[in-house]
mmCIF file of C-alpha atoms and ligand atoms in Angstrom:
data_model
loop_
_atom_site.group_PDB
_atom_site.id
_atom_site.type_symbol
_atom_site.label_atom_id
_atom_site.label_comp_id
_atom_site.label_asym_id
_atom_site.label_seq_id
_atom_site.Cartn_x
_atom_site.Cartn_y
_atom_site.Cartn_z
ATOM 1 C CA UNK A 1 25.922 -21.236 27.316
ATOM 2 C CA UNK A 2 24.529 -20.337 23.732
ATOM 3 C CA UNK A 3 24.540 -23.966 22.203
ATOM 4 C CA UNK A 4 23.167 -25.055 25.332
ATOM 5 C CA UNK A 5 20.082 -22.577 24.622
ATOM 6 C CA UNK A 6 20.234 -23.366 21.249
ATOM 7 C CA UNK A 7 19.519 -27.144 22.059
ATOM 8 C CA UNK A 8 17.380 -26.489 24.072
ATOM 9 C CA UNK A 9 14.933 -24.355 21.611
ATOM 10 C CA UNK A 10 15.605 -27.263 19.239
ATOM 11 C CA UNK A 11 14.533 -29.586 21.261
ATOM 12 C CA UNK A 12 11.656 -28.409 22.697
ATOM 13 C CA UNK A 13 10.436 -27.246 18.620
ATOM 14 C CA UNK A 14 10.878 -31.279 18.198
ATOM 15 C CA UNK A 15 8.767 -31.807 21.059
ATOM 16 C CA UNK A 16 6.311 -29.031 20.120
ATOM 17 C CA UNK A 17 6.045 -30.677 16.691
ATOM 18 C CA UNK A 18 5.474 -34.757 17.937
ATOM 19 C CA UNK A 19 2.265 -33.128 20.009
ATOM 20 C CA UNK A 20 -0.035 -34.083 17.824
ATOM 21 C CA UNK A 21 0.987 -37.683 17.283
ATOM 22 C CA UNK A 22 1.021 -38.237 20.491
ATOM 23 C CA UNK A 23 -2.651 -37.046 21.069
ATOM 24 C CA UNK A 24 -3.120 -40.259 18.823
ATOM 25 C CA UNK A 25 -5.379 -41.444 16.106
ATOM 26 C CA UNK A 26 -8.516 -39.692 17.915
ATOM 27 C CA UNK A 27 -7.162 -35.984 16.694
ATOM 28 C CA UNK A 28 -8.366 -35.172 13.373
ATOM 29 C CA UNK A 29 -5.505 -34.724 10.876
ATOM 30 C CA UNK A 30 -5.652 -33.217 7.113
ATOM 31 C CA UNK A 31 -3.429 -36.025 6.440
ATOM 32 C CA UNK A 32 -5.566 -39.140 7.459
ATOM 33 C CA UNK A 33 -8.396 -38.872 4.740
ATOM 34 C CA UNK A 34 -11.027 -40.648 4.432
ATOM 35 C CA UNK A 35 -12.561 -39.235 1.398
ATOM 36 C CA UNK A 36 -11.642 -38.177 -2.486
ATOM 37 C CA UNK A 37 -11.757 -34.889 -1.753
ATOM 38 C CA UNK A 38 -9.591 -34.856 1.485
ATOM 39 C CA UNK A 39 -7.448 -37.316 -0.303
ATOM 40 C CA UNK A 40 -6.925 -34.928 -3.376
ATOM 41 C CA UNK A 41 -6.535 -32.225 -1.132
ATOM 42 C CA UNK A 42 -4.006 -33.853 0.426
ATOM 43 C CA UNK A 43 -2.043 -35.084 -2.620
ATOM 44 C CA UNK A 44 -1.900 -31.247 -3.457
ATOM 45 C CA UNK A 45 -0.533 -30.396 0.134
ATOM 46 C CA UNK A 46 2.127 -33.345 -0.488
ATOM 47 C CA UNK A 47 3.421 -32.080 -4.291
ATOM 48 C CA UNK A 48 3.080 -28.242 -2.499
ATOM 49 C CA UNK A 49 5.184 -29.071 -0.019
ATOM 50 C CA UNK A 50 7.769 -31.076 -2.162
ATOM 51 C CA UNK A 51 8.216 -28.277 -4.751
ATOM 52 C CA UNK A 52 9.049 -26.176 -1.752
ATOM 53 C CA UNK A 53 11.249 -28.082 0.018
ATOM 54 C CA UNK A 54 13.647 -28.629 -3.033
ATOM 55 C CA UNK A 55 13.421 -24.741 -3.570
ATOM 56 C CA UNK A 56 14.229 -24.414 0.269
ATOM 57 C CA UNK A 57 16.970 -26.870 0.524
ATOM 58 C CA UNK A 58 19.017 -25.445 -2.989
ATOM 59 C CA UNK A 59 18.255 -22.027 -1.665
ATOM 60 C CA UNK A 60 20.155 -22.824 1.831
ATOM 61 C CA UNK A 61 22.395 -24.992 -0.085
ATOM 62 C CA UNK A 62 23.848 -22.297 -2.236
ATOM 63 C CA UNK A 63 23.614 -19.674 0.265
ATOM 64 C CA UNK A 64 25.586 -21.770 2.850
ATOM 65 C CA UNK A 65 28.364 -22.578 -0.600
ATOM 66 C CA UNK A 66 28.681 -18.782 -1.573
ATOM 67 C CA UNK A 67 29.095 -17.530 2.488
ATOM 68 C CA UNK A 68 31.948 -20.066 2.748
ATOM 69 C CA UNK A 69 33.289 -19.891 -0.700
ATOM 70 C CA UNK A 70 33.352 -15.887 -0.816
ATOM 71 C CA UNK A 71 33.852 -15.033 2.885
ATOM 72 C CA UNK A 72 36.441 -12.030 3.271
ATOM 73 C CA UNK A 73 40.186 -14.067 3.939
ATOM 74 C CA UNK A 74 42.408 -12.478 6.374
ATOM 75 C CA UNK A 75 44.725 -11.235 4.084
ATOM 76 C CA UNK A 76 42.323 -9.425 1.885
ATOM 77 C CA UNK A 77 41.280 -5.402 2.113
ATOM 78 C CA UNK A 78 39.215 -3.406 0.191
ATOM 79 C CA UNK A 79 35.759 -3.897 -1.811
ATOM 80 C CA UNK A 80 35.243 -7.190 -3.655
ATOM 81 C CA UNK A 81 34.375 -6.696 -7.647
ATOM 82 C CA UNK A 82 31.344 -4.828 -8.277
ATOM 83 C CA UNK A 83 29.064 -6.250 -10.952
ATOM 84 C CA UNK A 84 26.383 -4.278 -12.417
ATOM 85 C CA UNK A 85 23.361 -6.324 -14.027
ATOM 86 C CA UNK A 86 23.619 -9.657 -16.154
ATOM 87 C CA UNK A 87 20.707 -10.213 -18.556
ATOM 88 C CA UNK A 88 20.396 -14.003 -18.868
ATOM 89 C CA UNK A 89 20.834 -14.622 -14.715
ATOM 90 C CA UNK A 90 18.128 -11.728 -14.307
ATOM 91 C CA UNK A 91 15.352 -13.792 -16.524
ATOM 92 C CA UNK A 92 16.513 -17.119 -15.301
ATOM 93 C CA UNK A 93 15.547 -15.953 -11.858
ATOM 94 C CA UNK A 94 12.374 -14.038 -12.684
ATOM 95 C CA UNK A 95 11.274 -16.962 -14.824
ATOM 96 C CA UNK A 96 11.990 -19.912 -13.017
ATOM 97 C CA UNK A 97 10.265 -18.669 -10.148
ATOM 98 C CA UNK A 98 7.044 -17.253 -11.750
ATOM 99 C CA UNK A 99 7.163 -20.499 -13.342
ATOM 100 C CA UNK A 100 6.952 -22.617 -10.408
ATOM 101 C CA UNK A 101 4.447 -20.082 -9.225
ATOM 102 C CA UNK A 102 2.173 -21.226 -11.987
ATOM 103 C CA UNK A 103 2.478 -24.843 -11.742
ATOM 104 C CA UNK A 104 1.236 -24.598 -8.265
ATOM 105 C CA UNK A 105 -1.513 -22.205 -9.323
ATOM 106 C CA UNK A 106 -2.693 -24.303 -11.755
ATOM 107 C CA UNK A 107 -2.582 -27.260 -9.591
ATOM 108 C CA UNK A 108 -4.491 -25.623 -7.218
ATOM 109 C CA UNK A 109 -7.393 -24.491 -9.191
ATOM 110 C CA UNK A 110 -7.821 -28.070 -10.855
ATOM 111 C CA UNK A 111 -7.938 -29.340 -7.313
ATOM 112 C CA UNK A 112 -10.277 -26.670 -6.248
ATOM 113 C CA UNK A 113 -12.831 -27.884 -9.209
ATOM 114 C CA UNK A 114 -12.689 -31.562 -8.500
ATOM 115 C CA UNK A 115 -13.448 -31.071 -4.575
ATOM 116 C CA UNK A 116 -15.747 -28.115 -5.086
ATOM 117 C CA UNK A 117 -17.643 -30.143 -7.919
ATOM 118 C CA UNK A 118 -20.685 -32.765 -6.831
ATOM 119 C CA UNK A 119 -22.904 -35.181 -8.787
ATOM 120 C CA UNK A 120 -25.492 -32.305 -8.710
ATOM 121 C CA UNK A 121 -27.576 -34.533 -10.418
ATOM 122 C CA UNK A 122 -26.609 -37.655 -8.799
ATOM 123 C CA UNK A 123 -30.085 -39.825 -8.100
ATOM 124 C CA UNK A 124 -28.090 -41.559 -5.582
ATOM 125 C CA UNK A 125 -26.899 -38.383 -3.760
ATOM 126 C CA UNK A 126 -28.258 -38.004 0.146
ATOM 127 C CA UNK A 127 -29.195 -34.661 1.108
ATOM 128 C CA UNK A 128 -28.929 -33.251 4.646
ATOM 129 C CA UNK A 129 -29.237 -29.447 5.812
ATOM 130 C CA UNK A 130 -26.924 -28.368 8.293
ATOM 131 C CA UNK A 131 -27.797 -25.674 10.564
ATOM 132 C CA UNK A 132 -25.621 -23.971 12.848
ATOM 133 C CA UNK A 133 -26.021 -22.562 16.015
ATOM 134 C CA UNK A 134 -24.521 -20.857 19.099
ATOM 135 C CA UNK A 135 -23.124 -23.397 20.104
ATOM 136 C CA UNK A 136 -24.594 -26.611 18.480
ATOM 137 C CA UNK A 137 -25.369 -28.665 15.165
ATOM 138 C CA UNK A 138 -28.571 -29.594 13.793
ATOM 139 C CA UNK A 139 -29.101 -31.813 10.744
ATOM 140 C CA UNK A 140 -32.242 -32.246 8.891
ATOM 141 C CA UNK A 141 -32.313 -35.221 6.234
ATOM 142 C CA UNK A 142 -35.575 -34.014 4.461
ATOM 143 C CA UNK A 143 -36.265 -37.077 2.643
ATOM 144 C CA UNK A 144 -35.900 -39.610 5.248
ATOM 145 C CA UNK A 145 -38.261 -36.769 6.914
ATOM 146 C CA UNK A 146 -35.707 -36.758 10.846
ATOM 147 C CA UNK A 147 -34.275 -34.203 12.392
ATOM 148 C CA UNK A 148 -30.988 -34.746 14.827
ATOM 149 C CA UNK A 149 -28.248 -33.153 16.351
ATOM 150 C CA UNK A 150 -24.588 -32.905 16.602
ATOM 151 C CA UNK A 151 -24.017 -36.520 15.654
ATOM 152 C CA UNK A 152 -23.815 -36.640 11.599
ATOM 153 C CA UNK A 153 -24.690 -40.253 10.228
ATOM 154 C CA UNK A 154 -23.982 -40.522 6.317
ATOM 155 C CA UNK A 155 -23.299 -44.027 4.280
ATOM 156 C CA UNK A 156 -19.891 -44.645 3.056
ATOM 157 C CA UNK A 157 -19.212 -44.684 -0.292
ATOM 158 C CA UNK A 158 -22.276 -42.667 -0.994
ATOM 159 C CA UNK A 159 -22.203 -38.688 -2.026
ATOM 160 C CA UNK A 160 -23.803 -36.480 0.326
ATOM 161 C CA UNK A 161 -25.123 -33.264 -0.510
ATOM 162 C CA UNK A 162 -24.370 -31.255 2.656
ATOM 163 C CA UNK A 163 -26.483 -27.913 2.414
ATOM 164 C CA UNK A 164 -24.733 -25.483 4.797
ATOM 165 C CA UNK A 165 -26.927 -22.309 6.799
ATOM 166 C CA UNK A 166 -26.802 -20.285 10.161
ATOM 167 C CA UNK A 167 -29.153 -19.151 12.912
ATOM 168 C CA UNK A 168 -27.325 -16.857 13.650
ATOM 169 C CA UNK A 169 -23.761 -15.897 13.070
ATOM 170 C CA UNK A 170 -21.230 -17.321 10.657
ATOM 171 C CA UNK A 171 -20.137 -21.154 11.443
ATOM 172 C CA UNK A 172 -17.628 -23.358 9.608
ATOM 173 C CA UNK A 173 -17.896 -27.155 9.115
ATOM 174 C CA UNK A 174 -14.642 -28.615 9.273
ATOM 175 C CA UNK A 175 -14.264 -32.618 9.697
ATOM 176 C CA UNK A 176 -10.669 -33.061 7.998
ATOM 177 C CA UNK A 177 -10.966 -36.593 7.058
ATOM 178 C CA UNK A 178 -13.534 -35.661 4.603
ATOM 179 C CA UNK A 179 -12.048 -33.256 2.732
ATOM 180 C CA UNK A 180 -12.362 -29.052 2.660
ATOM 181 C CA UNK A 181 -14.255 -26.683 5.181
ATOM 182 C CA UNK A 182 -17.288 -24.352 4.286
ATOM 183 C CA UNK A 183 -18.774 -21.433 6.082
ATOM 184 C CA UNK A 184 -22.432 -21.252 7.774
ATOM 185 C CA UNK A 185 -23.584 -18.232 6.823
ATOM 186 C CA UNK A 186 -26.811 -16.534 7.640
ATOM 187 C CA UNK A 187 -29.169 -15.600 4.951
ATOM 188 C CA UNK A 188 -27.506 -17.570 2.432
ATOM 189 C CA UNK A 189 -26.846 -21.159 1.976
ATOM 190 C CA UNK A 190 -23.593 -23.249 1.201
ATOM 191 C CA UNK A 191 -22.979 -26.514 -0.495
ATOM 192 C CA UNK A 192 -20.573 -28.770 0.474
ATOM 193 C CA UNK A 193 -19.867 -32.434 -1.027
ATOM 194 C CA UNK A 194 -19.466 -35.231 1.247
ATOM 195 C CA UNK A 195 -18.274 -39.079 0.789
ATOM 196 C CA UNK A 196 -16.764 -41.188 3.277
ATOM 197 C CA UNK A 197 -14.853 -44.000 1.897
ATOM 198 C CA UNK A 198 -15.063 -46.075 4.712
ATOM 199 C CA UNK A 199 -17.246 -46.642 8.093
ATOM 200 C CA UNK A 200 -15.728 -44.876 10.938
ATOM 201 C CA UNK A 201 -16.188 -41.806 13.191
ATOM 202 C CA UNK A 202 -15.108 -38.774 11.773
ATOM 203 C CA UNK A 203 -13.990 -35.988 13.974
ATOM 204 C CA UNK A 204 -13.957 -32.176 13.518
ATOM 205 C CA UNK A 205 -14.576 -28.650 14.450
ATOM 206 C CA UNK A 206 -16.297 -25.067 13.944
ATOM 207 C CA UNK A 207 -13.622 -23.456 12.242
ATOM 208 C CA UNK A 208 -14.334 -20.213 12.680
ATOM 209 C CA UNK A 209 -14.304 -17.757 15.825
ATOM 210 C CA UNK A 210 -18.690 -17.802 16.675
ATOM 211 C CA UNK A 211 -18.656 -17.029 20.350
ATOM 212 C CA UNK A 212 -17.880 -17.417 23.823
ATOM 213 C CA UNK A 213 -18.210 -22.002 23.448
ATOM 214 C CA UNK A 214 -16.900 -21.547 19.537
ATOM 215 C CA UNK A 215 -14.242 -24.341 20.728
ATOM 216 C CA UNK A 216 -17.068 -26.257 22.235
ATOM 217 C CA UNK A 217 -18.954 -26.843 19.089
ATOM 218 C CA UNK A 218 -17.088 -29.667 17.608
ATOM 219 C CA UNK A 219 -18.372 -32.142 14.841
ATOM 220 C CA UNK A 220 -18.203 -36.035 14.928
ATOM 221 C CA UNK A 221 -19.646 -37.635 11.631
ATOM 222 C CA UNK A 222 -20.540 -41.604 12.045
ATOM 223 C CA UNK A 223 -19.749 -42.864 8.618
ATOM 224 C CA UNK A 224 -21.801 -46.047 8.422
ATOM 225 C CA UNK A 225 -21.936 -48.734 5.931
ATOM 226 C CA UNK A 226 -25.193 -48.901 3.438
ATOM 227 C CA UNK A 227 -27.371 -51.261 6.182
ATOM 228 C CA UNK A 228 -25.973 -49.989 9.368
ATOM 229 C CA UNK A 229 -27.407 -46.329 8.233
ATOM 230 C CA UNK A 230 -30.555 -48.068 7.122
ATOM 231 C CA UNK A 231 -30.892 -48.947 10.412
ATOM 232 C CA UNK A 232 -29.958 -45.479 12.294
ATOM 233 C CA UNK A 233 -32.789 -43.970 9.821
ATOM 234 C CA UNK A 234 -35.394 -46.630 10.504
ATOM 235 C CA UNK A 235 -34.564 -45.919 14.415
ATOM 236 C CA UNK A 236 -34.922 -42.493 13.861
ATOM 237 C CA UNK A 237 -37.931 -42.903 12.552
ATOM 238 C CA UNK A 238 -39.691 -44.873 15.441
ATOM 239 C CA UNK A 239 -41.288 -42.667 18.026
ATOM 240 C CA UNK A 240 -41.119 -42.367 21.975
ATOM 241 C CA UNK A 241 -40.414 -46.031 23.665
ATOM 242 C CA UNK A 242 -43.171 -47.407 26.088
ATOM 243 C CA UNK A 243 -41.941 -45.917 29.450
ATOM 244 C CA UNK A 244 -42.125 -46.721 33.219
ATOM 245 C CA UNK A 245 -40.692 -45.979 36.596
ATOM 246 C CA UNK A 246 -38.436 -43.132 37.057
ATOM 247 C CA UNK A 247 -38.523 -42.458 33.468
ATOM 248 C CA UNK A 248 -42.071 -41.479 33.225
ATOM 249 C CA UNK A 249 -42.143 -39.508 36.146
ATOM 250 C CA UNK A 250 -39.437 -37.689 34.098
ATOM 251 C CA UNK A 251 -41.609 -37.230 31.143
ATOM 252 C CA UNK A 252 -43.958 -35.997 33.121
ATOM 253 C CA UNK A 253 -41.346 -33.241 33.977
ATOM 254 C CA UNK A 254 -40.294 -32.314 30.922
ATOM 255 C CA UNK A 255 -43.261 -31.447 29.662
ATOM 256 C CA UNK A 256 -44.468 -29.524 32.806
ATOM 257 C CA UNK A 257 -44.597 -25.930 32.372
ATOM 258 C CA UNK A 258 -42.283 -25.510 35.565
ATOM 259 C CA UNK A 259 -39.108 -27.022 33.820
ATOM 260 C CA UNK A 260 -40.200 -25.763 30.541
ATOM 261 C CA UNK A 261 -37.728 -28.201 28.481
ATOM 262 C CA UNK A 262 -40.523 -27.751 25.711
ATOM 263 C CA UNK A 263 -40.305 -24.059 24.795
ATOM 264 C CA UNK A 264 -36.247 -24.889 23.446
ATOM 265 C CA UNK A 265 -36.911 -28.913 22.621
ATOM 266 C CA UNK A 266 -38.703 -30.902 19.836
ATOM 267 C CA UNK A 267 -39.362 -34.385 20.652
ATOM 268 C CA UNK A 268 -41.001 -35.569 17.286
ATOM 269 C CA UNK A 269 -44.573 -36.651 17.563
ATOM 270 C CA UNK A 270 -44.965 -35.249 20.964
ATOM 271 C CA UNK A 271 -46.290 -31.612 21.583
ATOM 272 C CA UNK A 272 -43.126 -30.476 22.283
ATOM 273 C CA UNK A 273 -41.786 -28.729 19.350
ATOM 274 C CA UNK A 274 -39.385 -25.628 20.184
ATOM 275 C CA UNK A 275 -36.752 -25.254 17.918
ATOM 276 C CA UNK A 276 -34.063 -22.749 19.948
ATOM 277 C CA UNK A 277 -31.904 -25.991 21.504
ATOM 278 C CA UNK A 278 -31.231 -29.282 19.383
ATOM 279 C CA UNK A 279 -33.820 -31.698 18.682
ATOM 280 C CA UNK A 280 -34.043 -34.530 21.550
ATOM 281 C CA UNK A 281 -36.098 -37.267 19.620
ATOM 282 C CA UNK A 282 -33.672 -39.910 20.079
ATOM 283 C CA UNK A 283 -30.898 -38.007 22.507
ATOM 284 C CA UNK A 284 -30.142 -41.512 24.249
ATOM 285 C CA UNK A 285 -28.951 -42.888 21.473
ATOM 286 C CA UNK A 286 -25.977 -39.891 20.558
ATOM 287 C CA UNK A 287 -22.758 -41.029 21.866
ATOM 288 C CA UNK A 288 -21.676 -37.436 23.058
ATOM 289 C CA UNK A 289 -23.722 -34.433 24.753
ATOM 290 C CA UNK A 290 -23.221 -30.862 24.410
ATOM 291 C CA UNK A 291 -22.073 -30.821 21.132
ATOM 292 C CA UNK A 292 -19.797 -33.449 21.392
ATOM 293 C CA UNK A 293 -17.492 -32.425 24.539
ATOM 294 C CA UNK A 294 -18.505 -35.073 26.976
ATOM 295 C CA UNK A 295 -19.896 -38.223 26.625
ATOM 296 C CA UNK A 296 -23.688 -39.244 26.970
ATOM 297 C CA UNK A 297 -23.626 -41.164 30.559
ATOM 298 C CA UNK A 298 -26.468 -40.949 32.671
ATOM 299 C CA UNK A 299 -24.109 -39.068 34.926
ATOM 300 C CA UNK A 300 -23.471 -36.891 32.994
ATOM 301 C CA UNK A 301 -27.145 -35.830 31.973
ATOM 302 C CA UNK A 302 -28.253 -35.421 35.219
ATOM 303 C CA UNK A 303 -24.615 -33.278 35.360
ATOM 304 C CA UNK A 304 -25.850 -31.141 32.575
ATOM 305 C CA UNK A 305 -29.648 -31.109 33.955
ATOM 306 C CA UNK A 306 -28.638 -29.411 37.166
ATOM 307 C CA UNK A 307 -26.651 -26.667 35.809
ATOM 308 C CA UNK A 308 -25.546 -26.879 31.934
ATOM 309 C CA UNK A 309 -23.938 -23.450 32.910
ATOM 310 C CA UNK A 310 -21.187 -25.373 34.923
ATOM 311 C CA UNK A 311 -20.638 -28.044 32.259
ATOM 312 C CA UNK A 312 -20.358 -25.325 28.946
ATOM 313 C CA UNK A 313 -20.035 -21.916 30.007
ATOM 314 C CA UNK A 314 -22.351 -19.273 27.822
ATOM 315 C CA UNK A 315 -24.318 -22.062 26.430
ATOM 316 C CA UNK A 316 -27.775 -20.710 25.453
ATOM 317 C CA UNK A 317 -29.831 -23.295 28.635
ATOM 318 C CA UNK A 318 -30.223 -21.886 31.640
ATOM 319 C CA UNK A 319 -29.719 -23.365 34.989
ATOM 320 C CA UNK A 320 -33.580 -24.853 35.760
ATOM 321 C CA UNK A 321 -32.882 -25.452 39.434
ATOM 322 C CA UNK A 322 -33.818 -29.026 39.250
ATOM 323 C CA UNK A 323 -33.763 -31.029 42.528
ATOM 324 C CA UNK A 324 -31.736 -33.739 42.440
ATOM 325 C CA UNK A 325 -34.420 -36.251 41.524
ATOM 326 C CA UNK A 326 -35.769 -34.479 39.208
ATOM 327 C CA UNK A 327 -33.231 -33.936 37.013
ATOM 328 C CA UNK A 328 -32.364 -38.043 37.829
ATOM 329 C CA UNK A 329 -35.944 -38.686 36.764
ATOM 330 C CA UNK A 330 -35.432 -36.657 33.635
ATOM 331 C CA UNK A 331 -32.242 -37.794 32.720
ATOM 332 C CA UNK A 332 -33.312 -41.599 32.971
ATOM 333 C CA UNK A 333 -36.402 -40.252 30.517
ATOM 334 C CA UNK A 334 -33.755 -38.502 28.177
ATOM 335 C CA UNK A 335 -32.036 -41.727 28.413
ATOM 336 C CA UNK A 336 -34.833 -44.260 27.434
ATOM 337 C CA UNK A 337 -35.162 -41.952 24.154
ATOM 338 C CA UNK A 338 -32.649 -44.072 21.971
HETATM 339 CU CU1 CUA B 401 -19.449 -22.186 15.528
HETATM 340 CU CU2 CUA B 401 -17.167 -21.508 15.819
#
């Protein structure tokens, strides 16, 4: 009966462990960088974990060697030898272990320095604000004068000067590919350096506890190369697309008092400017809603229009008791804004 348990907890530790590959190349993963500093940062986890696992395996080595090798025989009584103290054994294994101690240490710090340093004064460097909130992301690139949200572009290859704050409680901007995580803090402001090596989608979370939706605040970075985020800035930049049909009934809507989407919502060079829910300029155009847990499908908008309460419990919109063709109508304008 015990080996059976015992196989049984071994196996399902194995199967415990695979999870995560299985959940495929979508999961983010400390050890799939795309970035110097997540690839230093991984180098260090790699020599960590080798120095430890010779330590562990000698360790269990001996200790298996010296259970068998000095077990009590049958035919033996009595107390084994005593030994009292042995100078040279004593400093061997205060030193050798202190001394491994330090390697890592130093390790550790110069590791620390090269991911923690930027090209401060880097002409080249791109610098966007990130803003946290219950339970969203906003980014503000104040040179290239947009603001967006939940959907990071950068430019590979480039260094990005990510400067970290908090509405309101304390955030943490985690995307593992890229390298380390850094808190959102309120009243004080982080920096973080940035560079994606190459053009991909980057996936991450808030790292630390923020709330009842703190799992439902995830990140997804869209590394792009040099002319594709040329592009995504120059169609940022363009304002509200000619509209007809459905869609302008459903401006019309949204910036009726009734449905009051413009107290919470900015959409840029309109009069709607609130700044308590993300930015909507160019909403069509995200790939995700709701800060990245389901993906933008009219569908789904008109989903979230109805009752954003159902979709992400505690989230800061309130049910606006849209009829159905309303929030249709204001979905297909939310839509049209790409
Ligand atoms: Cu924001 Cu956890």
């Amino acid at each position: 009966m015990r080996w059976r348990f015992m196989l049984f907890l071994a196996l399902s530790l194995l199967l415990l462990a695979a999870l995560p590959l299985a959940q495929g190349a979508a999961a983010a993963s400390i050890f799939d960088t795309h970035s110097p500093s997540g690839a230093s940062i991984a180098t260090l986890f790699w020599i960590v974990f080798g120095i430890a696992a010779v330590i562990f395996v000698g360790v269990e080595v001996a200790l298996i060697a010296f259970t068998i090798r000095y077990r009590q025989r049958g035919n033996e009584t009595g107390e084994p030898r005593q030994i009292f103290g042995n100078r040279r054994l004593e400093l061997l294994w205060t030193g050798i272990p202190a001394l491994t101690l330090a390697i890592v240490f130093g390790l550790m710090v110069v590791t620390m320095r090269g991911v923690g340093a930027g090209p401060v004064n880097d002409p080249n460097a791109l610098t966007i604000e990130v803003i946290g909130h219950q339970w969203w992301w906003e980014y503000r690139y104040p040179d290239q004068k947009l603001v967006t949200a939940n959907e990071l572009h950068l430019p590979v290859g480039q260094p990005v000067h990510l400067r970290l704050r908090s509405d309101d409680v304390i955030h943490d901007f985690w995307v593992p590919a890229l390298g380390r995580k850094m808190d959102l803090i309120p009243g004080q402001t982080n920096d973080l350096w940035v560079q994606a090596d190459s053009p991909a989608v980057y996936t991450g979370s808030c790292a630390e506890y923020c709330g009842l939706q703190h799992a439902g605040m995830r990140l997804r970075v869209v590394a792009d190369t040099p002319d594709d985020f040329a592009a995504w800035v120059a169609g940022q930049q363009r304002g509200e697309p000619p509209l007809s049909g459905d869609a302008a009934h459903g401006r019309t809507l949204f910036f009726q008092s009734q449905a009051n989407c413009v107290s919470c919502h900015a959409i840029d060079g309109t009069t709607a400017r609130g700044t308590v829910g993300p930015n909507l300029t160019h909403v069509g155009g995200r790939a995700m809603l709701a800060a990245n847990i389901i993906t933008n499908t009219p569908d789904n908008m008109v989903r979230w229009l109805l009752n954003p309460q159902v979709v992400k419990p505690g989230n800061r919109m309130p049910n606006l008791r849209l009829s159905d063709d309303d929030a249709r109508d204001l979905a297909a304008y939310l839509e049209s804004l790409k």
